[in-house]
Amino acid sequence: MKVGLIGLGKMGFNLGQNLLEHGHEVVAYDVNADAVAELGTKGAAGAASLAELVSKLDTPRIAWIMVPHQFVDSVIAELTPLLSKGDIVIEAGNSHYKESIRRHGELEQSGIYYLDAGTSGGMEGARNGACYMIGGDEEAWVVAEPLFRDTSVENGYLYAGKSGSGHFLKMVHNGIEYGMMAAIGEGFEVLEKSGYDFDFEQVARVWNNGSVIRSWLMELVERAFSKDAKLDDIKGVMHSSGEGRWTLETAFDLQAATPVIAMSLLMRYRSLETDTFTGKVVAALRNEFGGHAVEKN
Amino acid sequence: MKVGLIGLGKMGFNLGQNLLEHGHEVVAYDVNADAVAELGTKGAAGAASLAELVSKLDTPRIAWIMVPHQFVDSVIAELTPLLSKGDIVIEAGNSHYKESIRRHGELEQSGIYYLDAGTSGGMEGARNGACYMIGGDEEAWVVAEPLFRDTSVENGYLYAGKSGSGHFLKMVHNGIEYGMMAAIGEGFEVLEKSGYDFDFEQVARVWNNGSVIRSWLMELVERAFSKDAKLDDIKGVMHSSGEGRWTLETAFDLQAATPVIAMSLLMRYRSLETDTFTGKVVAALRNEFGGHAVEKN
Amino acid sequence: MKVGLIGLGKMGFNLGQNLLEHGHEVVAYDVNADAVAELGTKGAAGAASLAELVSKLDTPRIAWIMVPHQFVDSVIAELTPLLSKGDIVIEAGNSHYKESIRRHGELEQSGIYYLDAGTSGGMEGARNGACYMIGGDEEAWVVAEPLFRDTSVENGYLYAGKSGSGHFLKMVHNGIEYGMMAAIGEGFEVLEKSGYDFDFEQVARVWNNGSVIRSWLMELVERAFSKDAKLDDIKGVMHSSGEGRWTLETAFDLQAATPVIAMSLLMRYRSLETDTFTGKVVAALRNEFGGHAVEKN
Amino acid sequence: MKVGLIGLGKMGFNLGQNLLEHGHEVVAYDVNADAVAELGTKGAAGAASLAELVSKLDTPRIAWIMVPHQFVDSVIAELTPLLSKGDIVIEAGNSHYKESIRRHGELEQSGIYYLDAGTSGGMEGARNGACYMIGGDEEAWVVAEPLFRDTSVENGYLYAGKSGSGHFLKMVHNGIEYGMMAAIGEGFEVLEKSGYDFDFEQVARVWNNGSVIRSWLMELVERAFSKDAKLDDIKGVMHSSGEGRWTLETAFDLQAATPVIAMSLLMRYRSLETDTFTGKVVAALRNEFGGHAVEKN
């Protein structure tokens, strides 16, 4: 089927190829004309503007937005007047589910359907088979389902229910991911500090074959250690892009106790610093009451 | 090759079948004669005592101990005088690595080799292909390797180095497992408390196909939900059998910060109670300074 | 000096008495006319409406709002048109500092000053000497300072700077309070579970005399145990009223690692339940891979 | 009364002065003869050996040991043969309560009483009035009580019961202390990262006057900020001397959930490093699945 693809970054470009390979007609737009041209060489029709993109779609039009979350609102604002009742907007980036609910409500005013699709699997997934969690209007879902079915891995998509449920699932998925990654990291930290001379790549390899903790993340650990046996080249600075925090804020909303996800987020923040004010206060206190020496700057 | 198998519980019995199917000769002993007899029907030779078991082995004898960790020392005490220099003891239960180092040192006095083998994969693994992390004498390792190779999944065993390294790896594996399980549990708790009506089995299914958090544990989650859609039948009481705690105590020894594993353990303890004294103290305090109502027993 | 006091709840009524005893003229208003009448018996002038209250004040008028935070906006909305340029609004409840900044900005449009005052010390403090952290317009501060000085304990007030800083300090104060209370509670939980037969009141008493952890909270613990030696009568359900959560959300904004405050909040949520879905998932998983028995509902 | 004081370090020397000022006769011994001589100038009798110290005491002899915990056993080993049935040993350092129980049991063989005394209040407390938590033989307690009563602050000592209870209380006291200090530190970290320009000394000052979190620790914070307004001179490296860890290990023994104390300990370990292997693994993983840039060493 024909789909307008808006956003050809790391994820969008790979998705475009994936769609094309599965026989879909892709009309592509990006602020970067080179990316549009490049996807053109793979068979996509290009558009120099959102208006052109819309003009090249058949009704009901399907516009798939795959842009960084800070640009979603401006894309939708420009797109909405170009669309008609019955058209379908898919937003498959990492938006907060409350934003998706809001956008759904706004587009509903114009009779435009809105599907919020959480996408997992990273760049490889977008290219060769992603994992989708989709929420929103069921009428639109039955129309758009082939796009998700064809670009996902087998059994790799789920229509989860009403608006927001797709991004809610993706948010929680990422929260779990934070916790799993931290657990794995902590385990290797204990190995690294032990007196044993473990070959970390081999450890990850054996843990990926038959153990309880075998997982795609452990496969990626194995791959990372195969490139840099002790990770000497990189710093342990852990940035974050929002979903872990959102999971926690949602847990607060729901009064759910999620200590493991909480710690995985807070240790990311801790990793951004080499020293902390908390530590200074505690060190100063130990000095005040116990005469324990402080380390000086 | 011929191996003496001591302990035919959930894990040992399955391992015995696994060994037999791979052409090894198994001489089996258990305090429960019925289990010995039953493994006999699969082709194992039975022994009514450790002495009989040892007498039926060829030198260098290989004795594989698979008993609950509280019985390992007494089995070794009885076994040692029956063995000779050059014989090999394999201990494949969940022993603390420091215990394994101690036992290795003790058997070394008699010239007996000692391999500490951490085993993962649960009962299914023992039956159809386990995951082994093995430490101890390299001279013994080269002799015993076929037993591990044949009963593990492909690429599912690792000789990790000197004594204790096998159980150390298994301990840390379980620490990671604690953290991963808690992360997964917390994620589903957030889903369960949300206003959405998620089908948890379907969620686990989609997360197992293409997502970043796909893993064997998530497959088991899917299986659990397929049996009991909301887990209504079971209580959230999380028992623990030691390795998580050992991981943390080791982290303390090494001054390694492992907050995620720590929280996963402490929440297990928390789950053993319906009310806490901590809570009583905090509730009483809130009442004292702020007049906040307490809930009465 | 003359002050309009809006809100005669637990805190406001006590504050009213405190103000009167220090020679200030209080014009009091509350939706509950009985409270107004009762403070009248202590010497306050009563008002049947905000309009009447404002009419009884001298310019620059000072209106001190002490109502639950959900009512602050409606009180301000009704109050603002009654006030004039140069008048001063003090809001001394537990508002979020961002709300205080917003309100300050809105009143600034009308030339009305706005002070955000965090108040600590509980009901006793309001009655006999509170602790104030005040932010907002310095021109208003120099006028209103006597009200704070006279109703606080010695050295118990601080003008902290620009708008929001008062409630920011109070928020963080409460975050620290969450952590301190949890630490104390956990300590007594360890005592309670130990084999020793400690007299908790005596323990709190000795810890309040000469120890490093002597504190007002520990005095309150002592008092609580003096009334109920084992806290048998109360449940360990820990409710929360927002500031701990706000502290954490602010920590997320600032990417500050605050694990102790985080855990103290999450354990409050945990205390609201007798069983958890996290626990069910983990128990189900342990059963799936290890055959560990689950407890049935 | 007459007491032998063994160990004249920071704590012991101050205690010696305290005892002398309250009219007790002190026979002092330390490996450092200068310290013995200096306490001699305050009125203590000196001893050049433990044998000499014992010889100068009256029966029932009271020997008060105040040495670093790693030396306690060797002091007791040397002391025991010098003592007689009915003599009393007081150990007032930071020993693990299980060690105290063991020592009590060993001395009991010789009919020697053993009191385990946890001491809080730091050096100031030892000098001017400490806080004591004492466990052990009640027959010995009634004899030795005046020493504790006279050198503690008012109401600052507690006979807590059987052997080990004194050091158990002190251990838990320190666990609470860890949590309280971390909570305070985290609060100031949030203040420090905020856009506000808080005067931390003034903040600590106001929090010490009328607030819920007023405490001796907050007074020490105020003092620390009075010396170094932003703690610019010191590093946030938080060492630890054991009791926090012991509290956690005891919590594990008792299956008590103590997340706040746990996090306060783990963040101390975290503060010993500027980078972590956990962080490297997580950063590598984010790069592998999402193409997120890593920071290079």
mmCIF file of C-alpha atoms in Angstrom, chain C residues 36-158:
data_model
loop_
_atom_site.group_PDB
_atom_site.id
_atom_site.type_symbol
_atom_site.label_atom_id
_atom_site.label_comp_id
_atom_site.label_asym_id
_atom_site.label_seq_id
_atom_site.Cartn_x
_atom_site.Cartn_y
_atom_site.Cartn_z
ATOM 1 C CA VAL C 36 -13.584 32.428 62.524
ATOM 2 C CA ALA C 37 -15.745 32.889 65.576
ATOM 3 C CA GLU C 38 -13.427 30.838 67.715
ATOM 4 C CA LEU C 39 -10.367 32.820 66.701
ATOM 5 C CA GLY C 40 -12.505 35.867 67.438
ATOM 6 C CA THR C 41 -12.607 34.794 71.071
ATOM 7 C CA LYS C 42 -8.817 35.030 71.064
ATOM 8 C CA GLY C 43 -8.900 38.581 69.772
ATOM 9 C CA ALA C 44 -9.070 38.314 65.990
ATOM 10 C CA ALA C 45 -11.431 40.392 63.907
ATOM 11 C CA GLY C 46 -13.615 38.157 61.785
ATOM 12 C CA ALA C 47 -14.603 38.476 58.157
ATOM 13 C CA ALA C 48 -17.524 36.727 56.474
ATOM 14 C CA SER C 49 -15.945 36.959 53.032
ATOM 15 C CA LEU C 50 -12.679 37.767 51.354
ATOM 16 C CA ALA C 51 -14.124 41.101 50.351
ATOM 17 C CA GLU C 52 -14.860 41.943 53.967
ATOM 18 C CA LEU C 53 -11.416 40.795 54.976
ATOM 19 C CA VAL C 54 -9.755 43.024 52.403
ATOM 20 C CA SER C 55 -11.937 45.959 53.390
ATOM 21 C CA LYS C 56 -10.695 45.691 56.967
ATOM 22 C CA LEU C 57 -7.001 45.864 56.050
ATOM 23 C CA ASP C 58 -4.812 48.953 55.738
ATOM 24 C CA THR C 59 -2.704 49.577 52.642
ATOM 25 C CA PRO C 60 -0.354 48.148 51.761
ATOM 26 C CA ARG C 61 -2.579 45.234 52.666
ATOM 27 C CA ILE C 62 -1.010 41.941 53.720
ATOM 28 C CA ALA C 63 -3.025 38.797 53.038
ATOM 29 C CA TRP C 64 -1.600 35.573 54.446
ATOM 30 C CA ILE C 65 -3.049 32.485 52.743
ATOM 31 C CA MET C 66 -2.894 29.237 54.699
ATOM 32 C CA VAL C 67 -5.223 26.865 52.867
ATOM 33 C CA PRO C 68 -4.741 23.385 51.386
ATOM 34 C CA HIS C 69 -2.744 23.705 48.186
ATOM 35 C CA GLN C 70 -5.615 22.687 45.946
ATOM 36 C CA PHE C 71 -7.548 25.794 47.017
ATOM 37 C CA VAL C 72 -4.768 28.340 46.652
ATOM 38 C CA ASP C 73 -5.554 29.254 43.058
ATOM 39 C CA SER C 74 -9.237 29.855 43.669
ATOM 40 C CA VAL C 75 -8.503 31.978 46.726
ATOM 41 C CA ILE C 76 -6.025 34.050 44.739
ATOM 42 C CA ALA C 77 -8.461 34.378 41.860
ATOM 43 C CA GLU C 78 -11.093 35.789 44.194
ATOM 44 C CA LEU C 79 -8.618 37.885 46.113
ATOM 45 C CA THR C 80 -6.730 39.545 43.286
ATOM 46 C CA PRO C 81 -9.444 41.918 42.047
ATOM 47 C CA LEU C 82 -9.979 43.059 45.627
ATOM 48 C CA LEU C 83 -6.362 44.094 46.073
ATOM 49 C CA SER C 84 -4.412 47.071 44.811
ATOM 50 C CA LYS C 85 -0.946 47.767 43.503
ATOM 51 C CA GLY C 86 1.587 47.454 46.314
ATOM 52 C CA ASP C 87 -0.432 44.997 48.378
ATOM 53 C CA ILE C 88 1.271 41.822 49.536
ATOM 54 C CA VAL C 89 0.090 38.224 49.298
ATOM 55 C CA ILE C 90 1.838 35.613 51.418
ATOM 56 C CA GLU C 91 1.204 31.971 50.624
ATOM 57 C CA ALA C 92 2.510 29.766 53.381
ATOM 58 C CA GLY C 93 1.144 26.334 52.504
ATOM 59 C CA ASN C 94 2.839 23.441 50.753
ATOM 60 C CA SER C 95 2.664 24.673 47.173
ATOM 61 C CA HIS C 96 4.926 23.446 44.423
ATOM 62 C CA TYR C 97 7.596 26.070 43.804
ATOM 63 C CA LYS C 98 6.753 26.208 40.114
ATOM 64 C CA GLU C 99 3.183 27.117 41.029
ATOM 65 C CA SER C 100 4.515 29.850 43.266
ATOM 66 C CA ILE C 101 6.617 31.235 40.439
ATOM 67 C CA ARG C 102 3.582 31.194 38.167
ATOM 68 C CA ARG C 103 1.381 32.945 40.736
ATOM 69 C CA HIS C 104 4.073 35.497 41.393
ATOM 70 C CA GLY C 105 4.214 36.247 37.691
ATOM 71 C CA GLU C 106 0.459 36.588 37.454
ATOM 72 C CA LEU C 107 0.125 38.918 40.451
ATOM 73 C CA GLU C 108 3.061 40.939 39.210
ATOM 74 C CA GLN C 109 0.835 41.963 36.301
ATOM 75 C CA SER C 110 -1.340 43.790 38.814
ATOM 76 C CA GLY C 111 1.569 45.187 40.785
ATOM 77 C CA ILE C 112 0.786 42.919 43.710
ATOM 78 C CA TYR C 113 3.685 41.404 45.596
ATOM 79 C CA TYR C 114 3.835 37.701 46.246
ATOM 80 C CA LEU C 115 5.855 35.885 48.882
ATOM 81 C CA ASP C 116 6.093 32.098 48.885
ATOM 82 C CA ALA C 117 6.708 30.854 52.387
ATOM 83 C CA GLY C 118 7.522 27.267 53.204
ATOM 84 C CA THR C 119 6.515 26.480 56.758
ATOM 85 C CA SER C 120 7.927 23.696 58.866
ATOM 86 C CA GLY C 121 7.517 22.582 62.439
ATOM 87 C CA GLY C 122 4.047 21.140 62.195
ATOM 88 C CA MET C 123 1.109 22.319 64.268
ATOM 89 C CA GLU C 124 3.250 22.909 67.327
ATOM 90 C CA GLY C 125 5.487 25.151 65.275
ATOM 91 C CA ALA C 126 2.598 27.179 63.932
ATOM 92 C CA ARG C 127 1.381 27.672 67.479
ATOM 93 C CA ASN C 128 4.588 28.334 69.354
ATOM 94 C CA GLY C 129 7.289 29.102 66.845
ATOM 95 C CA ALA C 130 7.544 27.921 63.286
ATOM 96 C CA CYS C 131 10.364 27.649 60.787
ATOM 97 C CA TYR C 132 9.934 29.690 57.621
ATOM 98 C CA MET C 133 11.720 29.669 54.278
ATOM 99 C CA ILE C 134 10.568 32.661 52.239
ATOM 100 C CA GLY C 135 11.033 33.613 48.611
ATOM 101 C CA GLY C 136 9.707 36.455 46.508
ATOM 102 C CA ASP C 137 9.871 40.199 46.123
ATOM 103 C CA GLU C 138 12.408 41.756 48.410
ATOM 104 C CA GLU C 139 10.393 45.004 48.656
ATOM 105 C CA ALA C 140 7.540 43.005 50.145
ATOM 106 C CA TRP C 141 9.849 41.035 52.350
ATOM 107 C CA VAL C 142 11.145 44.056 54.204
ATOM 108 C CA VAL C 143 7.553 45.028 54.985
ATOM 109 C CA ALA C 144 6.322 41.594 56.046
ATOM 110 C CA GLU C 145 9.404 40.394 57.906
ATOM 111 C CA PRO C 146 8.046 41.199 61.387
ATOM 112 C CA LEU C 147 5.210 38.730 60.917
ATOM 113 C CA PHE C 148 7.691 35.940 60.232
ATOM 114 C CA ARG C 149 10.161 37.020 62.894
ATOM 115 C CA ASP C 150 7.536 37.157 65.595
ATOM 116 C CA THR C 151 5.873 33.834 64.830
ATOM 117 C CA SER C 152 9.005 31.789 64.279
ATOM 118 C CA VAL C 153 11.434 30.325 66.738
ATOM 119 C CA GLU C 154 14.652 32.213 67.240
ATOM 120 C CA ASN C 155 16.716 32.156 64.045
ATOM 121 C CA GLY C 156 13.853 30.238 62.494
ATOM 122 C CA TYR C 157 13.224 32.188 59.305
ATOM 123 C CA LEU C 158 15.203 32.818 56.154
#
